[in-house]
Steps between C-alpha positions, in 0.01 A plus 500: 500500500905483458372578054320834618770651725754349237295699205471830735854519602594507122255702393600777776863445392442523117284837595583832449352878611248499186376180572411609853122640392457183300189251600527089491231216513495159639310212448548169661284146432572213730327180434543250783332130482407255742518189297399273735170677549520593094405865585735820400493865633601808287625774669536860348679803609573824337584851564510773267302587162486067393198235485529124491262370281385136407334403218257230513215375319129576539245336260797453291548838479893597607432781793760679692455494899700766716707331778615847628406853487717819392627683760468898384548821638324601715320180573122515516480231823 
């Protein structure tokens, strides 16, 4: 939490009138384990025009698999 208010405060300072119009994207991943019970969860966030994707393997094929979806104006949801 402290990174992301750290990371907006300096972007607002380094900013200037042109960059007022400008767009941003962000894309967080969080993996958090239980070890004991030897199970993980991924978490996924984003905002903006961004996709988390994971690439796994299917019938030894190497497939992509969207964690997130592109937010885009105007939304159709």
């Amino acid at each position: 939490r402290d990174a992301y208010f750290q990371t907006d405060r300096e972007f607002r300072e380094a900013a200037s009138e042109d960059d007022a119009a400008s767009g941003a994207t962000a894309l967080v991943v969080c993996v958090a384990s239980d070890h004991e019970a030897g199970t993980s969860e991924l978490v996924v966030a984003n905002a903006g025009d961004c996709r988390a994707v994971l690439g796994t393997r299917r019938e030894g094929e190497l497939c992509a698999v969207a964690l997130s979806t592109d937010h885009k104006v105007p939304p159709p949801s």
